[in-house]
Amino acid sequence: PPAGRAAEGTMGTAFARFGMFAALWLVLIGVPTTGDLVFGVLVAASAAWASLHLLPPVAGRVRFLALAGSLPRFVWRSVGAGIDVARRAFDPRLPLATGFVRIRTGFPRGPARCAFATITSLMPGTVPACDDAEGIEYHCLDTTQPVADELVGEERRYAAALEAGQPHV
């Protein structure tokens, strides 16, 4: 992108991160006094500056409406995962076919891929075990289930919430 657009993206990211750090600070401090506000602005600005140097912004941005739209599915899948694992733990008649399933993901290594692995760890009986150049390997309680297909579907839904496959904030 042109230099002006890159700087605009960095400034937008800086302001967004400053806002998030300031909001976190307000949650932690409670009702601030005037002196607290000055200190809070300095702390939030310093945290935003450090975050920009430790985790530079990448191309793309989050489509928050699409991401929020996936929240009900995320909650439903989390509850389902808990129930399924509990059933398998307490009912010896339910067979376990533990093993590993590897998927190739379109996300490059970085924040978006880590977030994807975290989200998919809540699928029933799956836990990301290895992330390398070849993809993400998941430990599964039942490899006879269509785990790989479900993971590919989740990747498609998550990618729809992102532009250019990477969050910007």
PDB file of C-alpha atoms in Angstrom:
ATOM      1  CA  PRO A   1       0.000   0.000   0.000  1.00  0.00           C
ATOM      2  CA  PRO A   2       1.068   3.621  -0.466  1.00  0.00           C
ATOM      3  CA  ALA A   3       3.023   5.133   2.429  1.00  0.00           C
ATOM      4  CA  GLY A   4       0.126   7.443   3.373  1.00  0.00           C
ATOM      5  CA  ARG A   5      -2.294   4.525   3.692  1.00  0.00           C
ATOM      6  CA  ALA A   6       0.208   2.513   5.746  1.00  0.00           C
ATOM      7  CA  ALA A   7       0.687   5.432   8.140  1.00  0.00           C
ATOM      8  CA  GLU A   8      -3.094   5.882   8.332  1.00  0.00           C
ATOM      9  CA  GLY A   9      -3.487   2.200   9.234  1.00  0.00           C
ATOM     10  CA  THR A  10      -0.796   2.451  11.904  1.00  0.00           C
ATOM     11  CA  MET A  11      -2.404   5.559  13.415  1.00  0.00           C
ATOM     12  CA  GLY A  12      -5.809   3.870  13.420  1.00  0.00           C
ATOM     13  CA  THR A  13      -4.306   0.832  15.093  1.00  0.00           C
ATOM     14  CA  ALA A  14      -2.503   3.039  17.632  1.00  0.00           C
ATOM     15  CA  PHE A  15      -5.735   4.842  18.538  1.00  0.00           C
ATOM     16  CA  ALA A  16      -7.662   1.573  18.757  1.00  0.00           C
ATOM     17  CA  ARG A  17      -5.053   0.007  21.026  1.00  0.00           C
ATOM     18  CA  PHE A  18      -4.870   3.170  23.134  1.00  0.00           C
ATOM     19  CA  GLY A  19      -8.658   3.007  23.530  1.00  0.00           C
ATOM     20  CA  MET A  20      -8.566  -0.656  24.560  1.00  0.00           C
ATOM     21  CA  PHE A  21      -5.778  -0.083  27.080  1.00  0.00           C
ATOM     22  CA  ALA A  22      -7.551   2.998  28.464  1.00  0.00           C
ATOM     23  CA  ALA A  23     -10.798   1.032  28.821  1.00  0.00           C
ATOM     24  CA  LEU A  24      -8.959  -1.792  30.597  1.00  0.00           C
ATOM     25  CA  TRP A  25      -7.298   0.714  32.892  1.00  0.00           C
ATOM     26  CA  LEU A  26     -10.684   2.260  33.736  1.00  0.00           C
ATOM     27  CA  VAL A  27     -12.117  -1.165  34.543  1.00  0.00           C
ATOM     28  CA  LEU A  28      -9.195  -1.874  36.867  1.00  0.00           C
ATOM     29  CA  ILE A  29      -9.082   1.529  38.599  1.00  0.00           C
ATOM     30  CA  GLY A  30     -12.819   2.170  39.006  1.00  0.00           C
ATOM     31  CA  VAL A  31     -13.986   5.782  39.274  1.00  0.00           C
ATOM     32  CA  PRO A  32     -10.849   7.876  38.666  1.00  0.00           C
ATOM     33  CA  THR A  33      -9.914  11.256  40.077  1.00  0.00           C
ATOM     34  CA  THR A  34      -8.377  13.998  37.907  1.00  0.00           C
ATOM     35  CA  GLY A  35      -4.867  12.927  38.868  1.00  0.00           C
ATOM     36  CA  ASP A  36      -5.739   9.325  38.068  1.00  0.00           C
ATOM     37  CA  LEU A  37      -6.906  10.334  34.583  1.00  0.00           C
ATOM     38  CA  VAL A  38      -3.564  11.946  33.743  1.00  0.00           C
ATOM     39  CA  PHE A  39      -1.741   8.849  34.946  1.00  0.00           C
ATOM     40  CA  GLY A  40      -4.195   6.608  33.037  1.00  0.00           C
ATOM     41  CA  VAL A  41      -3.628   8.458  29.766  1.00  0.00           C
ATOM     42  CA  LEU A  42       0.135   8.075  30.198  1.00  0.00           C
ATOM     43  CA  VAL A  43      -0.185   4.379  31.021  1.00  0.00           C
ATOM     44  CA  ALA A  44      -2.529   3.686  28.081  1.00  0.00           C
ATOM     45  CA  ALA A  45      -0.297   5.634  25.678  1.00  0.00           C
ATOM     46  CA  SER A  46       2.797   3.781  26.889  1.00  0.00           C
ATOM     47  CA  ALA A  47       1.054   0.422  26.586  1.00  0.00           C
ATOM     48  CA  ALA A  48      -0.150   1.268  23.066  1.00  0.00           C
ATOM     49  CA  TRP A  49       3.358   2.367  22.051  1.00  0.00           C
ATOM     50  CA  ALA A  50       4.882  -0.841  23.459  1.00  0.00           C
ATOM     51  CA  SER A  51       2.244  -3.006  21.787  1.00  0.00           C
ATOM     52  CA  LEU A  52       2.925  -1.399  18.403  1.00  0.00           C
ATOM     53  CA  HIS A  53       6.604  -2.265  18.738  1.00  0.00           C
ATOM     54  CA  LEU A  54       6.084  -5.768  20.114  1.00  0.00           C
ATOM     55  CA  LEU A  55       3.189  -6.693  17.817  1.00  0.00           C
ATOM     56  CA  PRO A  56       3.233  -4.442  14.733  1.00  0.00           C
ATOM     57  CA  PRO A  57      -0.047  -4.015  12.854  1.00  0.00           C
ATOM     58  CA  VAL A  58      -0.623  -6.254   9.865  1.00  0.00           C
ATOM     59  CA  ALA A  59      -2.652  -5.740   6.699  1.00  0.00           C
ATOM     60  CA  GLY A  60      -6.385  -6.320   6.895  1.00  0.00           C
ATOM     61  CA  ARG A  61      -8.965  -5.619   9.517  1.00  0.00           C
ATOM     62  CA  VAL A  62     -11.585  -7.324  11.644  1.00  0.00           C
ATOM     63  CA  ARG A  63     -15.199  -7.181  10.466  1.00  0.00           C
ATOM     64  CA  PHE A  64     -16.755  -6.881  13.925  1.00  0.00           C
ATOM     65  CA  LEU A  65     -20.355  -7.418  12.797  1.00  0.00           C
ATOM     66  CA  ALA A  66     -19.446 -10.724  11.136  1.00  0.00           C
ATOM     67  CA  LEU A  67     -17.412 -11.708  14.178  1.00  0.00           C
ATOM     68  CA  ALA A  68     -20.269 -10.820  16.554  1.00  0.00           C
ATOM     69  CA  GLY A  69     -22.622 -12.825  14.345  1.00  0.00           C
ATOM     70  CA  SER A  70     -20.561 -15.930  15.038  1.00  0.00           C
ATOM     71  CA  LEU A  71     -20.824 -15.498  18.824  1.00  0.00           C
ATOM     72  CA  PRO A  72     -24.035 -17.575  19.262  1.00  0.00           C
ATOM     73  CA  ARG A  73     -22.459 -20.455  17.324  1.00  0.00           C
ATOM     74  CA  PHE A  74     -19.277 -20.127  19.388  1.00  0.00           C
ATOM     75  CA  VAL A  75     -21.243 -20.317  22.678  1.00  0.00           C
ATOM     76  CA  TRP A  76     -23.390 -23.200  21.414  1.00  0.00           C
ATOM     77  CA  ARG A  77     -20.300 -25.140  20.320  1.00  0.00           C
ATOM     78  CA  SER A  78     -18.579 -24.508  23.661  1.00  0.00           C
ATOM     79  CA  VAL A  79     -21.534 -25.869  25.617  1.00  0.00           C
ATOM     80  CA  GLY A  80     -21.828 -28.814  23.236  1.00  0.00           C
ATOM     81  CA  ALA A  81     -18.142 -29.576  23.648  1.00  0.00           C
ATOM     82  CA  GLY A  82     -18.456 -29.663  27.418  1.00  0.00           C
ATOM     83  CA  ILE A  83     -21.472 -31.960  27.335  1.00  0.00           C
ATOM     84  CA  ASP A  84     -19.904 -34.291  24.759  1.00  0.00           C
ATOM     85  CA  VAL A  85     -16.640 -34.639  26.657  1.00  0.00           C
ATOM     86  CA  ALA A  86     -18.491 -35.197  29.956  1.00  0.00           C
ATOM     87  CA  ARG A  87     -20.637 -37.919  28.326  1.00  0.00           C
ATOM     88  CA  ARG A  88     -17.568 -39.650  26.967  1.00  0.00           C
ATOM     89  CA  ALA A  89     -15.804 -39.438  30.329  1.00  0.00           C
ATOM     90  CA  PHE A  90     -18.679 -40.914  32.343  1.00  0.00           C
ATOM     91  CA  ASP A  91     -20.170 -43.451  29.909  1.00  0.00           C
ATOM     92  CA  PRO A  92     -17.766 -46.333  29.301  1.00  0.00           C
ATOM     93  CA  ARG A  93     -19.956 -47.638  26.424  1.00  0.00           C
ATOM     94  CA  LEU A  94     -19.080 -44.632  24.257  1.00  0.00           C
ATOM     95  CA  PRO A  95     -16.085 -45.617  22.182  1.00  0.00           C
ATOM     96  CA  LEU A  96     -13.031 -43.428  21.964  1.00  0.00           C
ATOM     97  CA  ALA A  97     -10.920 -43.423  18.836  1.00  0.00           C
ATOM     98  CA  THR A  98      -8.278 -40.967  19.934  1.00  0.00           C
ATOM     99  CA  GLY A  99      -5.715 -39.743  17.482  1.00  0.00           C
ATOM    100  CA  PHE A 100      -4.451 -36.767  15.550  1.00  0.00           C
ATOM    101  CA  VAL A 101      -5.917 -34.906  12.597  1.00  0.00           C
ATOM    102  CA  ARG A 102      -3.898 -32.338  10.645  1.00  0.00           C
ATOM    103  CA  ILE A 103      -5.456 -29.582   8.574  1.00  0.00           C
ATOM    104  CA  ARG A 104      -3.756 -27.161   6.239  1.00  0.00           C
ATOM    105  CA  THR A 105      -4.956 -23.685   7.060  1.00  0.00           C
ATOM    106  CA  GLY A 106      -5.010 -20.647   4.823  1.00  0.00           C
ATOM    107  CA  PHE A 107      -3.991 -18.410   7.711  1.00  0.00           C
ATOM    108  CA  PRO A 108      -0.297 -17.547   7.852  1.00  0.00           C
ATOM    109  CA  ARG A 109       1.395 -18.067  11.195  1.00  0.00           C
ATOM    110  CA  GLY A 110       0.561 -15.158  13.478  1.00  0.00           C
ATOM    111  CA  PRO A 111      -2.331 -13.647  15.451  1.00  0.00           C
ATOM    112  CA  ALA A 112      -5.163 -14.754  13.138  1.00  0.00           C
ATOM    113  CA  ARG A 113      -3.939 -18.345  13.070  1.00  0.00           C
ATOM    114  CA  CYS A 114      -3.482 -18.400  16.856  1.00  0.00           C
ATOM    115  CA  ALA A 115      -6.995 -17.021  17.346  1.00  0.00           C
ATOM    116  CA  PHE A 116      -8.358 -19.655  14.953  1.00  0.00           C
ATOM    117  CA  ALA A 117      -6.622 -22.442  16.893  1.00  0.00           C
ATOM    118  CA  THR A 118      -8.031 -21.062  20.149  1.00  0.00           C
ATOM    119  CA  ILE A 119     -11.568 -20.880  18.793  1.00  0.00           C
ATOM    120  CA  THR A 120     -11.425 -24.383  17.358  1.00  0.00           C
ATOM    121  CA  SER A 121     -10.099 -25.801  20.617  1.00  0.00           C
ATOM    122  CA  LEU A 122     -13.698 -25.507  21.824  1.00  0.00           C
ATOM    123  CA  MET A 123     -15.020 -27.981  19.274  1.00  0.00           C
ATOM    124  CA  PRO A 124     -16.128 -31.235  20.912  1.00  0.00           C
ATOM    125  CA  GLY A 125     -13.105 -33.396  21.660  1.00  0.00           C
ATOM    126  CA  THR A 126     -10.450 -31.381  19.800  1.00  0.00           C
ATOM    127  CA  VAL A 127      -7.366 -29.647  21.106  1.00  0.00           C
ATOM    128  CA  PRO A 128      -4.679 -28.011  18.937  1.00  0.00           C
ATOM    129  CA  ALA A 129      -1.482 -29.918  19.611  1.00  0.00           C
ATOM    130  CA  CYS A 130       1.005 -28.684  17.014  1.00  0.00           C
ATOM    131  CA  ASP A 131       1.237 -25.656  14.760  1.00  0.00           C
ATOM    132  CA  ASP A 132       3.925 -25.715  12.105  1.00  0.00           C
ATOM    133  CA  ALA A 133       4.493 -24.770   8.486  1.00  0.00           C
ATOM    134  CA  GLU A 134       2.434 -27.754   7.316  1.00  0.00           C
ATOM    135  CA  GLY A 135      -0.697 -26.776   9.267  1.00  0.00           C
ATOM    136  CA  ILE A 136      -2.322 -27.311  12.631  1.00  0.00           C
ATOM    137  CA  GLU A 137      -2.471 -30.757  14.195  1.00  0.00           C
ATOM    138  CA  TYR A 138      -5.371 -31.481  16.559  1.00  0.00           C
ATOM    139  CA  HIS A 139      -5.678 -34.211  19.153  1.00  0.00           C
ATOM    140  CA  CYS A 140      -9.179 -35.686  18.852  1.00  0.00           C
ATOM    141  CA  LEU A 141     -11.221 -37.937  21.097  1.00  0.00           C
ATOM    142  CA  ASP A 142     -12.939 -39.539  18.124  1.00  0.00           C
ATOM    143  CA  THR A 143     -11.158 -39.547  14.766  1.00  0.00           C
ATOM    144  CA  THR A 144     -14.080 -41.431  13.177  1.00  0.00           C
ATOM    145  CA  GLN A 145     -16.052 -38.162  13.245  1.00  0.00           C
ATOM    146  CA  PRO A 146     -15.701 -35.629  10.367  1.00  0.00           C
ATOM    147  CA  VAL A 147     -13.328 -33.471  12.420  1.00  0.00           C
ATOM    148  CA  ALA A 148     -11.267 -32.171   9.487  1.00  0.00           C
ATOM    149  CA  ASP A 149     -14.393 -31.106   7.568  1.00  0.00           C
ATOM    150  CA  GLU A 150     -15.747 -29.274  10.619  1.00  0.00           C
ATOM    151  CA  LEU A 151     -12.432 -27.496  11.125  1.00  0.00           C
ATOM    152  CA  VAL A 152     -12.333 -26.386   7.481  1.00  0.00           C
ATOM    153  CA  GLY A 153     -15.883 -25.024   7.865  1.00  0.00           C
ATOM    154  CA  GLU A 154     -14.878 -23.134  11.003  1.00  0.00           C
ATOM    155  CA  GLU A 155     -11.890 -21.675   9.167  1.00  0.00           C
ATOM    156  CA  ARG A 156     -14.162 -20.443   6.379  1.00  0.00           C
ATOM    157  CA  ARG A 157     -16.514 -18.752   8.876  1.00  0.00           C
ATOM    158  CA  TYR A 158     -13.650 -17.151  10.790  1.00  0.00           C
ATOM    159  CA  ALA A 159     -11.960 -15.936   7.579  1.00  0.00           C
ATOM    160  CA  ALA A 160     -15.246 -14.290   6.560  1.00  0.00           C
ATOM    161  CA  ALA A 161     -14.975 -12.113   9.683  1.00  0.00           C
ATOM    162  CA  LEU A 162     -11.515 -10.951   8.633  1.00  0.00           C
ATOM    163  CA  GLU A 163     -10.329  -9.002   5.649  1.00  0.00           C
ATOM    164  CA  ALA A 164      -7.023 -10.164   4.154  1.00  0.00           C
ATOM    165  CA  GLY A 165      -6.926 -13.020   6.662  1.00  0.00           C
ATOM    166  CA  GLN A 166      -5.376 -10.958   9.468  1.00  0.00           C
ATOM    167  CA  PRO A 167      -6.806  -8.771  12.192  1.00  0.00           C
ATOM    168  CA  HIS A 168      -5.627  -5.164  12.076  1.00  0.00           C
ATOM    169  CA  VAL A 169      -5.993  -4.138  15.722  1.00  0.00           C
TER     170      VAL A 169
END
